[in-house]
Coordinates of C-alpha atoms and ligand atoms in Angstrom, one line a residue:
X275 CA -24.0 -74.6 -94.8
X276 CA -24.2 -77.2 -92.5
X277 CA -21.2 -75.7 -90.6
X278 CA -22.9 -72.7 -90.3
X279 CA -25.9 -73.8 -89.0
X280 CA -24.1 -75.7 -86.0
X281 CA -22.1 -72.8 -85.3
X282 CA -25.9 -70.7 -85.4
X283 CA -27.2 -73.2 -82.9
X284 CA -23.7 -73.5 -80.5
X285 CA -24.1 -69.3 -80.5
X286 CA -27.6 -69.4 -79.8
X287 CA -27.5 -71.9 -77.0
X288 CA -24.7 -70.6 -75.2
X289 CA -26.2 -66.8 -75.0
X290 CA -29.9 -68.7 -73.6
X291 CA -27.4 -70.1 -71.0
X292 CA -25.6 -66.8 -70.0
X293 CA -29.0 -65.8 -70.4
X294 CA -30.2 -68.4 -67.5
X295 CA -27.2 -67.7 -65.4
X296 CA -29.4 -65.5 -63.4
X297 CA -33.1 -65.6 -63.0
X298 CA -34.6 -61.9 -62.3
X299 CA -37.6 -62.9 -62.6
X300 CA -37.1 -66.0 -60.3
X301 CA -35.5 -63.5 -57.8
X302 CA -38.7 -61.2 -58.3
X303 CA -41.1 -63.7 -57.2
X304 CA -38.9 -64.5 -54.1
X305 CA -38.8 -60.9 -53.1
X306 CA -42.7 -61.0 -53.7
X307 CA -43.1 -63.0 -50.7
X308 CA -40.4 -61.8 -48.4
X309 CA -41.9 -58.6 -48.8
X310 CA -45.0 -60.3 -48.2
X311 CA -44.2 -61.6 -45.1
X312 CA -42.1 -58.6 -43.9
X313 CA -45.7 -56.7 -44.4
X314 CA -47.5 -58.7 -42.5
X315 CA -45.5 -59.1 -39.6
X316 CA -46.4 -58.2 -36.0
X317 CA -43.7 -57.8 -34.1
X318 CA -39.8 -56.5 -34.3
X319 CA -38.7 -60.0 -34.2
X320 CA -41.1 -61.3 -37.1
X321 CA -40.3 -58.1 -39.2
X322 CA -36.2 -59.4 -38.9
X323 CA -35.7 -62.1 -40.7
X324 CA -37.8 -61.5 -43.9
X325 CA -36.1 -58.2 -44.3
X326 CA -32.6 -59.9 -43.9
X327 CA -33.9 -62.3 -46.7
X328 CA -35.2 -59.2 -49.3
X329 CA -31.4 -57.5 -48.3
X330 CA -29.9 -60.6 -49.8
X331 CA -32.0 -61.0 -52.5
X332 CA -31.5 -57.5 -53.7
X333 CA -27.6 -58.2 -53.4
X334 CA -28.2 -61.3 -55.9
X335 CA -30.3 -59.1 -58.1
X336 CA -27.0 -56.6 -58.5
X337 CA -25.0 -59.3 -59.6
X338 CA -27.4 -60.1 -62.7
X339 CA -26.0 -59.3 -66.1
X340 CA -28.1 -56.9 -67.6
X341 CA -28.7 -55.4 -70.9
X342 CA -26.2 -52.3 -70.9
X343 CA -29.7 -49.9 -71.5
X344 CA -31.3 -51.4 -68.4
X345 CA -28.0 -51.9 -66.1
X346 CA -27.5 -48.2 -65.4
X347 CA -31.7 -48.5 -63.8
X348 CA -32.0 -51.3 -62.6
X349 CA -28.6 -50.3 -60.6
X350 CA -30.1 -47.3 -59.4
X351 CA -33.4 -49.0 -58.0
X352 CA -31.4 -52.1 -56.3
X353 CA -29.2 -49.3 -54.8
X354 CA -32.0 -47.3 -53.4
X355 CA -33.7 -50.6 -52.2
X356 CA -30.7 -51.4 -50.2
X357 CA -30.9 -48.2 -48.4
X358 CA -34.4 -48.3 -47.4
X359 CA -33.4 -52.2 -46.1
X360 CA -30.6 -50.7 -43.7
X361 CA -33.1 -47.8 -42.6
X362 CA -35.5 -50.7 -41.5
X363 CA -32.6 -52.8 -40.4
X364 CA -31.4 -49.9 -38.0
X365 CA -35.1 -49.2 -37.1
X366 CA -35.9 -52.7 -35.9
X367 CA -32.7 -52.6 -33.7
X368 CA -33.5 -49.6 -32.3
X369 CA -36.9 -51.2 -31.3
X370 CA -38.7 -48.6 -33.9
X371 CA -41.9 -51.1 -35.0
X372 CA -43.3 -48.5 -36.9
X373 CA -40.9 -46.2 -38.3
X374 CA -39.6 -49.6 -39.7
X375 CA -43.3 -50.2 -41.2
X376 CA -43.6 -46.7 -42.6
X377 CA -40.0 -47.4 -44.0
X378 CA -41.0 -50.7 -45.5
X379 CA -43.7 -48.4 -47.7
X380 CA -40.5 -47.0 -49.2
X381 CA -39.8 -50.1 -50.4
X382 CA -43.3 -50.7 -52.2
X383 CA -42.7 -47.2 -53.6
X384 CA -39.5 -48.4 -55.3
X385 CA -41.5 -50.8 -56.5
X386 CA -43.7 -49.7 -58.4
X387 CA -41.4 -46.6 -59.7
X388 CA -38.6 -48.8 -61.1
X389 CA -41.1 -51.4 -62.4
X390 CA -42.9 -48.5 -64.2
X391 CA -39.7 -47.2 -65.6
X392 CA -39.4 -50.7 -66.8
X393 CA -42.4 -50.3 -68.8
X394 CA -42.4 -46.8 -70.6
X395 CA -45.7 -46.1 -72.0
X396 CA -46.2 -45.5 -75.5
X397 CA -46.2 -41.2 -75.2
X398 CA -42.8 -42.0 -73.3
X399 CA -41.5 -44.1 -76.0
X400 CA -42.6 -41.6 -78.7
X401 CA -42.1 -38.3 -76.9
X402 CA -39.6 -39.5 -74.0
Ligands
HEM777 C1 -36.5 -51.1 -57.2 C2 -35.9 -51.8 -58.0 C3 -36.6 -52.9 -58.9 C4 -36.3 -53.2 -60.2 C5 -35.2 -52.5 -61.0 C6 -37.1 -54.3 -60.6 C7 -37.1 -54.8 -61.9 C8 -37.9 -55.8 -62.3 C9 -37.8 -56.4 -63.7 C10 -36.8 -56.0 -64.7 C11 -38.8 -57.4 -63.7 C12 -39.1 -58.3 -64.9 C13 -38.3 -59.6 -64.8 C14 -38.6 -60.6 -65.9 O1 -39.7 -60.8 -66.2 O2 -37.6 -61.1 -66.4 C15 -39.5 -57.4 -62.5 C16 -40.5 -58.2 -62.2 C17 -41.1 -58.3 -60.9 N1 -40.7 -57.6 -59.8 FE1 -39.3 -56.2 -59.7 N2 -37.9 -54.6 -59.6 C18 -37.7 -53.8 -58.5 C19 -38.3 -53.9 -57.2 C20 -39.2 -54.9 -56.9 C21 -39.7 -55.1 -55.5 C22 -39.3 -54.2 -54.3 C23 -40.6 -56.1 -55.6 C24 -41.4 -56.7 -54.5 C25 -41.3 -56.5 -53.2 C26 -40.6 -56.6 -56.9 C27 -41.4 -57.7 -57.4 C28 -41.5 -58.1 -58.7 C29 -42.4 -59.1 -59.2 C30 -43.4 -59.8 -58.4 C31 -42.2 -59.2 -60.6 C32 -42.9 -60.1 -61.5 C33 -42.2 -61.5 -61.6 C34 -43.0 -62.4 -62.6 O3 -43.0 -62.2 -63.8 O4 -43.7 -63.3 -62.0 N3 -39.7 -55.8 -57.7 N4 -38.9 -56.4 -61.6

């Protein structure tokens, strides 16, 4: 019994650290405030720099492990995030302030799409 238990315990532990081997949630918060900053910038050159940081943060967020009935999702939203960061990338280069602001609305679109598909509401759960 007592066997068991510390083989329970050894299991449980190690799937809470392959569970901490990536922190979505940690990576959300950081995104938060890039996207933050990329939002409230003035100029081409501010706009740069935050949006190279959200690109590489979305890059870490694709290597999470994820639940095999979220992957497939998630996948698809980190994907689409990536092009609207090389639209806003190539805007900003080309000296397009706005287009690249406009673009950056895409990206609070995103947003709130995938984190709604995230939370399916009870009529979806039933009749989904
Ligand atoms: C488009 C693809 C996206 C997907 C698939 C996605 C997915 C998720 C998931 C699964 C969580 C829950 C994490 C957890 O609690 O363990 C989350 C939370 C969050 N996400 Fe996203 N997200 C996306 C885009 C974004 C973007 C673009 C932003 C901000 C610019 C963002 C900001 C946040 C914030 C602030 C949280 C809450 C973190 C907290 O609990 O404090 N997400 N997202």
């Amino acid at each position: 019994m007592k066997k068991l238990l510390t083989i329970g315990l050894g299991l449980l532990l190690s799937t809470q650290l392959f569970a901490a081997d990536f922190d979505l949630k940690a990576t959300m918060k950081q995104m938060k405030q890039t996207f933050k900053q990329a939002a409230q910038a003035q100029t081409i050159e501010e706009m740069q720099q935050p949006i190279i940081d959200l690109n590489q943060l979305v890059e870490q967020a694709k290597q999470g492990d994820y639940p095999p009935e979220k992957k497939d999702i998630y996948l698809e939203g980190f994907n689409k995030l990536t092009v609207a960061l090389e639209k806003i990338e190539t805007d900003l280069q080309a000296g397009q302030f706005e287009a690249a602001k406009e673009s950056l609305k895409q990206i609070d679109g995103l947003r709130e799409e995938y984190h709604d598909k995230r939370n399916p509401s009870i009529w979806q759960r039933l009749f989904g």
